[in-house]
CSV table of C-alpha atoms in Angstrom, one decimal:
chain,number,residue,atom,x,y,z
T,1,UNK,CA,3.5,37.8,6.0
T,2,UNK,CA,6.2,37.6,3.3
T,3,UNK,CA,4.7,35.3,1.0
T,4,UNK,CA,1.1,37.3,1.3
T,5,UNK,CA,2.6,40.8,0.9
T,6,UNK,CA,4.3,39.0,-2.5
T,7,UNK,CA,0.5,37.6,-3.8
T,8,UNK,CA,-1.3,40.7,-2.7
T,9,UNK,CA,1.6,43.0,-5.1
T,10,UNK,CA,1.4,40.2,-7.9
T,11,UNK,CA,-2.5,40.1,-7.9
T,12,UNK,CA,-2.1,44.5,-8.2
T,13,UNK,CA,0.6,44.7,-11.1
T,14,UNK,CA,-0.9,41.9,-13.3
T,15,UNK,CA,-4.6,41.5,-12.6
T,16,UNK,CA,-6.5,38.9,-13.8
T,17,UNK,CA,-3.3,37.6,-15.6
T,18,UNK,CA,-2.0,36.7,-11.9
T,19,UNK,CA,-3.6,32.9,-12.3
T,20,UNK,CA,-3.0,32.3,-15.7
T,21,UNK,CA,0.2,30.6,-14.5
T,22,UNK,CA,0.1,27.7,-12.4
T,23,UNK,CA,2.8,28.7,-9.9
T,24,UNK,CA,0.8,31.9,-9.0
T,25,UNK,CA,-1.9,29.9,-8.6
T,26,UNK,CA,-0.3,27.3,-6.2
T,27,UNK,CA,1.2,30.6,-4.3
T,28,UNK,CA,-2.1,31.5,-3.9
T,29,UNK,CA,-3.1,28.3,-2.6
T,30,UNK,CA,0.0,28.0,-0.1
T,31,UNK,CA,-0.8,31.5,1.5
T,32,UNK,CA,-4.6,31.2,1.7
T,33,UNK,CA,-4.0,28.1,3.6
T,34,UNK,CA,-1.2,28.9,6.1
T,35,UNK,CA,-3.3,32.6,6.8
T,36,UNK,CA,-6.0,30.4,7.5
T,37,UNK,CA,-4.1,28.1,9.6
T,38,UNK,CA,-2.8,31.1,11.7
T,39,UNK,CA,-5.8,32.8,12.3
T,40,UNK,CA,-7.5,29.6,13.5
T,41,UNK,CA,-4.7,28.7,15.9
T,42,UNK,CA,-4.6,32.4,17.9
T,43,UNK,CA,-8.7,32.0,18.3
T,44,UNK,CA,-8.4,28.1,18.9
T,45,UNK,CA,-9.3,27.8,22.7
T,46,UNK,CA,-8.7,24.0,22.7
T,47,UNK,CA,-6.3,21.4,21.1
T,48,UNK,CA,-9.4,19.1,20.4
T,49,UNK,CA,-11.5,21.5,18.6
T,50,UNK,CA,-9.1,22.2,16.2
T,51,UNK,CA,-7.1,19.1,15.5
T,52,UNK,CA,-6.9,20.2,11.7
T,53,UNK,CA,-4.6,22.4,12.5
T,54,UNK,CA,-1.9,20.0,12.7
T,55,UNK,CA,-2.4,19.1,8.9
T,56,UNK,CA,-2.8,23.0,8.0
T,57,UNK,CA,0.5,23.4,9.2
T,58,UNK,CA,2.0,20.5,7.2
T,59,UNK,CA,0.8,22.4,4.3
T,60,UNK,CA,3.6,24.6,4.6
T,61,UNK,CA,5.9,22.2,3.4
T,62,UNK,CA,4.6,22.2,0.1
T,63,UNK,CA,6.2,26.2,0.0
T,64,UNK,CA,9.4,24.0,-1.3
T,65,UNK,CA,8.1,23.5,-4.2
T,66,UNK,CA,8.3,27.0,-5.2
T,67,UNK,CA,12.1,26.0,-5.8
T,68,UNK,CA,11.4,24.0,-8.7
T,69,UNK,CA,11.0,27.2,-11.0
T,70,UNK,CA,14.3,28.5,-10.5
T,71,UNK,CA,15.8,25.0,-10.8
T,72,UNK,CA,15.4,24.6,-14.1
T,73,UNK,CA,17.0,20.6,-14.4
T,74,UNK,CA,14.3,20.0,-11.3
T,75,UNK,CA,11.3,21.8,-13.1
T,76,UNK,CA,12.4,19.5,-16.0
T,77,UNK,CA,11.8,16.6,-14.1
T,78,UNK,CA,9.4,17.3,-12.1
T,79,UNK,CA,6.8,18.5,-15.4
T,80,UNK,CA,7.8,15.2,-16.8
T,81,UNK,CA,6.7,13.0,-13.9
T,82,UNK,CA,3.3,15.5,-14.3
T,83,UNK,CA,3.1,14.7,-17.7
T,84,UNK,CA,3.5,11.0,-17.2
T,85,UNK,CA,0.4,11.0,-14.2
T,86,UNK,CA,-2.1,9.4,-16.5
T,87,UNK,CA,-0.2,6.9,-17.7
T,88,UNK,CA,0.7,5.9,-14.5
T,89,UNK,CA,-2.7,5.7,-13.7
T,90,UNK,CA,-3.3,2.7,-16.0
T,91,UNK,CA,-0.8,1.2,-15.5
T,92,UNK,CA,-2.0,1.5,-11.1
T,93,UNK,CA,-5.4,0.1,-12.5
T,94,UNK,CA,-3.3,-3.0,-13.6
T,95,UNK,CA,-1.2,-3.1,-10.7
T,96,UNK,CA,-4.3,-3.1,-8.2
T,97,UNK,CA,-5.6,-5.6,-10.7
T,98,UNK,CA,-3.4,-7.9,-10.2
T,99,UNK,CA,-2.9,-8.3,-6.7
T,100,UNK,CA,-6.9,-8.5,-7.1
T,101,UNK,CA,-6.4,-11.6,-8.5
T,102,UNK,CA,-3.3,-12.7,-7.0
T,103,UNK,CA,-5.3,-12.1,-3.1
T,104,UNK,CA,-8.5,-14.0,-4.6
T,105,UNK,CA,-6.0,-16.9,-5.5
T,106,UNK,CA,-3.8,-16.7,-2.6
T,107,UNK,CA,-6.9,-17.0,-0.2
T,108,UNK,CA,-8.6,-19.8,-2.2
T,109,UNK,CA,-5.1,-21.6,-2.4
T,110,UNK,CA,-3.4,-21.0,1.2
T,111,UNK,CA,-6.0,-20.3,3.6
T,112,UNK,CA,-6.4,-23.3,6.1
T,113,UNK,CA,-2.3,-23.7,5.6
T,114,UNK,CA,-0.7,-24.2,8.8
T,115,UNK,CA,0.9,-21.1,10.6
T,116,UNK,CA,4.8,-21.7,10.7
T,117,UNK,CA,7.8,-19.7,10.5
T,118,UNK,CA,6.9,-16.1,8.2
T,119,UNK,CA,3.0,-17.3,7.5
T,120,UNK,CA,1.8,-16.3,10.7
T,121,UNK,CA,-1.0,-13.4,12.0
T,122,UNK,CA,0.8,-11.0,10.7
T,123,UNK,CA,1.2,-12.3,7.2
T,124,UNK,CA,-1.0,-14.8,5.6
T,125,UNK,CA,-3.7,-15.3,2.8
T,126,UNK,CA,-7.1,-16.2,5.2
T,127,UNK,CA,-9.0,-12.7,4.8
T,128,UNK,CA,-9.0,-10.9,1.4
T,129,UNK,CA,-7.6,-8.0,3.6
T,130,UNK,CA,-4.5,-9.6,4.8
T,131,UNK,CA,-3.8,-11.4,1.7
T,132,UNK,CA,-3.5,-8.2,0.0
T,133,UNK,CA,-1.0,-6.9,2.9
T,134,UNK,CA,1.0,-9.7,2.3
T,135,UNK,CA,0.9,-9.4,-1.4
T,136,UNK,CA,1.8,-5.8,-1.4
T,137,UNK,CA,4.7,-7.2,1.0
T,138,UNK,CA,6.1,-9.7,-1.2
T,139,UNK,CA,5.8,-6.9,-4.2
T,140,UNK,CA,8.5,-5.3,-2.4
T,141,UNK,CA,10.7,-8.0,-2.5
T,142,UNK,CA,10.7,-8.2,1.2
T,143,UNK,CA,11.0,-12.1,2.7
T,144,UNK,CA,8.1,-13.5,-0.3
T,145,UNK,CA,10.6,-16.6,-0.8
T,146,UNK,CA,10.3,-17.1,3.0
T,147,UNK,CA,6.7,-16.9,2.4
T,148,UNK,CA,7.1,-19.1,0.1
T,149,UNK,CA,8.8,-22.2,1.8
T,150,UNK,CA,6.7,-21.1,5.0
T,151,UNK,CA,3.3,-22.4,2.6
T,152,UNK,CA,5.0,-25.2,0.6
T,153,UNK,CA,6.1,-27.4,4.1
T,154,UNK,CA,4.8,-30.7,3.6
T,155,UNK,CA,3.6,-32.7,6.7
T,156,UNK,CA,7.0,-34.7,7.3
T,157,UNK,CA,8.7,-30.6,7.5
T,158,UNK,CA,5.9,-29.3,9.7
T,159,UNK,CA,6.3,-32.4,11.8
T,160,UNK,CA,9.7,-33.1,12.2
T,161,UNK,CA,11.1,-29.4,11.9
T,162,UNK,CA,8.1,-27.0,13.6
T,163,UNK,CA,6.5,-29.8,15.3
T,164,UNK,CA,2.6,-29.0,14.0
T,165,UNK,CA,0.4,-32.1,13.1
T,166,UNK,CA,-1.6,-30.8,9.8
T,167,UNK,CA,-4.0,-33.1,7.7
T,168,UNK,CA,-4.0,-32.9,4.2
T,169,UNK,CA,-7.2,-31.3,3.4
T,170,UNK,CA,-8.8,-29.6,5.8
T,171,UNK,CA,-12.6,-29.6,4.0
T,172,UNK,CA,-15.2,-30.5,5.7
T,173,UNK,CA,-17.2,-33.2,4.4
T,174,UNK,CA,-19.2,-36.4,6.1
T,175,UNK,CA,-16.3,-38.3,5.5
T,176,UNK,CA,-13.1,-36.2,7.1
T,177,UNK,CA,-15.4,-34.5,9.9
T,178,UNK,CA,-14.8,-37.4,12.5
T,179,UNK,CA,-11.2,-37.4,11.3
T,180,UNK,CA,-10.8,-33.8,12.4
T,181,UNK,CA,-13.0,-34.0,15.3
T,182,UNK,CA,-10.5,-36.9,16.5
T,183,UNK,CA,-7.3,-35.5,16.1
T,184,UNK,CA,-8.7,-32.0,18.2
T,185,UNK,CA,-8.7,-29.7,14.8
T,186,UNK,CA,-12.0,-28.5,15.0
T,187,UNK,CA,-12.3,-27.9,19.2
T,188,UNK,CA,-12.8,-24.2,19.8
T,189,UNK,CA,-9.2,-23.8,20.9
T,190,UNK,CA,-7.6,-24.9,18.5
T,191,UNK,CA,-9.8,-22.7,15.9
T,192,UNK,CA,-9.5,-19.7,17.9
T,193,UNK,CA,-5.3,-20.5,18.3
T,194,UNK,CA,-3.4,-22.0,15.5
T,195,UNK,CA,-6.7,-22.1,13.1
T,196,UNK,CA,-7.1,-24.9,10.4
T,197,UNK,CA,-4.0,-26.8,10.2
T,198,UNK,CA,-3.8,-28.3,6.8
T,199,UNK,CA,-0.5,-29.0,4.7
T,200,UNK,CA,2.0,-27.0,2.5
T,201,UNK,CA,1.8,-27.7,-1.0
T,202,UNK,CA,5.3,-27.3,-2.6
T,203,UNK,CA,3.8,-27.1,-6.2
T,204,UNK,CA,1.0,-24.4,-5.5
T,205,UNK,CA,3.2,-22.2,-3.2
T,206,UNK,CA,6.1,-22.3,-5.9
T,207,UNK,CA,4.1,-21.2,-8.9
T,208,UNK,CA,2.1,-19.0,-6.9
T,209,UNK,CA,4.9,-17.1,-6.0
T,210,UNK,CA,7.0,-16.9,-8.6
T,211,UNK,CA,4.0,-16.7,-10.9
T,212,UNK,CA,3.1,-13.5,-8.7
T,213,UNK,CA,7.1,-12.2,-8.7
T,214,UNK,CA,7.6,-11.9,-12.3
T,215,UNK,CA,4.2,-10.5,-13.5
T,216,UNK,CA,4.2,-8.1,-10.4
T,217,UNK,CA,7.8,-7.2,-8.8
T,218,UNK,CA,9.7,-7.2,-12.5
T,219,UNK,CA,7.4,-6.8,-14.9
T,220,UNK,CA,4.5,-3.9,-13.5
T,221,UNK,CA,7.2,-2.2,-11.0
T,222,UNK,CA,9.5,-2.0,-14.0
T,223,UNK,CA,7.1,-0.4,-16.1
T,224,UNK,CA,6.1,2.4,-14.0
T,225,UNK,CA,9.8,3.2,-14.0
T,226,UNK,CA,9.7,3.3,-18.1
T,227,UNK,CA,6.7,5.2,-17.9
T,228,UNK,CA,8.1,8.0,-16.1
C-alpha cells in the first residue's frame, strides 16, 4: 500500500515527467506487479491454478534495489556493471563459442573412453549435452585435472588399478568386429552397462584439457572480470 500511495502522489506532482527517470519507472514496475500479485492470490481458489503466483511474489525482492539510489558508492557500481552489459555480451558469444568447440572435440575425442573414477554418468563427453555439463564443470575449476587422468588411463592403469579390460579402438570395422564380439564388448549388457570400453589416451586428454583451461578458465573468465 506504501509503495502505491508513493507512485500514485509521484505520478500527480510531476505528470508525464514521472517516467523520464528510470527509478520511477522500475517503481512503477515493482508496484504494478506485487498489486497484481495480491489481487490474484485473495480471488485464487486453488494452488494449481495460480502457480505464478509464487514467482510474482519473488518479484518483490527486486524492491531492494531501490537502495542503490541513496547509496551513492553502490549506484556507482552498479551503473558501471550496466554500462559494461554489451560488452559482456561478446565476450558470452565467445565464451559459448568455445565450449562449442571444446564439446564437439571432447565428444569426437573421449566418447567410447572407458568409465572410471570421475568420467562416469554423471560427467563425460558421449552426448553433446553432457559434454557441455562437464565442460562448464571443469570451467569452474572444479576436479577437470581428475577428469583429466580419469580419460588419459592407459590399458595397463585401467587393468591393474580399476580392473576394466578396454581395447584400443573401439571402431567398428570388418576387421575389429569379431575382436569385440569375442571379448563381450558389443553384447547388449555390456552396451547398456559400462558402454564402449576403449582406452585413455594420455596425449589427447592432456592437451585437451589444458588446451581447454587456459583459453577458457584464465583467459575468457579473466576477461569478463576486466570488462566489468
Amino acid at each position: 500500500v506504501v509503495f502505491d500511495a508513493e507512485v500514485v502522489i509521484k505520478m500527480y506532482v510531476m505528470r508525464s515527467g514521472y517516467f523520464a527517470e528510470a527509478w520511477n519507472r522500475f517503481d512503477l514496475v515493482c508496484a504494478i506487479v506485487t498489486t497484481l500479485g495480491l489481487l490474484a492470490g485473495q480471488f485464487a481458489e486453488g494452488a494449481e491454478e495460480f502457480a505464478f503466483l509464487g514467482v510474482i511474489r519473488v518479484f518483490r525482492v527486486a524492491r531492494v534495489l531501490r537502495l542503490l539510489r541513496f547509496a551513492k558508492g553502490l549506484n556507482r557500481l552498479f551503473m558501471a556493471f550496466v554500462f559494461s552489459l554489451p560488452k559482456l555480451i561478446n565476450v558470452g558469444l565467445i565464451l559459448l563459442l568455445l565450449l562449442f568447440l571444446f564439446a564437439v572435440l571432447g565428444v569426437n575425442l573421449f566418447a567410447k573412453i572407458a568409465f572410471v573414477g570421475p568420467h562416469g554418468a554423471q560427467a563425460n563427453f558421449r552426448g553433446f549435452y553432457r559434454a557441455i555439463m562437464t565442460l562448464v564443470r571443469a570451467m569452474t575449476g572444479e576436479g577437470w585435472n581428475e577428469m583429466m587422468h580419469a580419460l588419459a588411463s592407459s590399458a595397463y592403469e585401467l587393468r591393474s588399478i580399476h580392473n576394466v579390460s578396454c581395447v584400443t579402438s573401439f571402431d567398428l570395422t570388418p576387421d575389429s568386429y569379431d575382436t569385440l564380439v569375442a571379448k563381450g564388448f558389443l553384447d547388449r549388457d555390456a552396451l547398456q552397462g559400462p558402454g564402449p570400453v576403449e582406452c585413455g589416451s594420455p596425449v589427447q586428454a592432456i592437451i585437451f584439457f589444458v588446451l581447454f583451461t587456459m583459453l577458457v578458465t584464465y583467459v575468457i573468465m579473466n576477461l569478463f572480470i576486466a570488462v566489468i
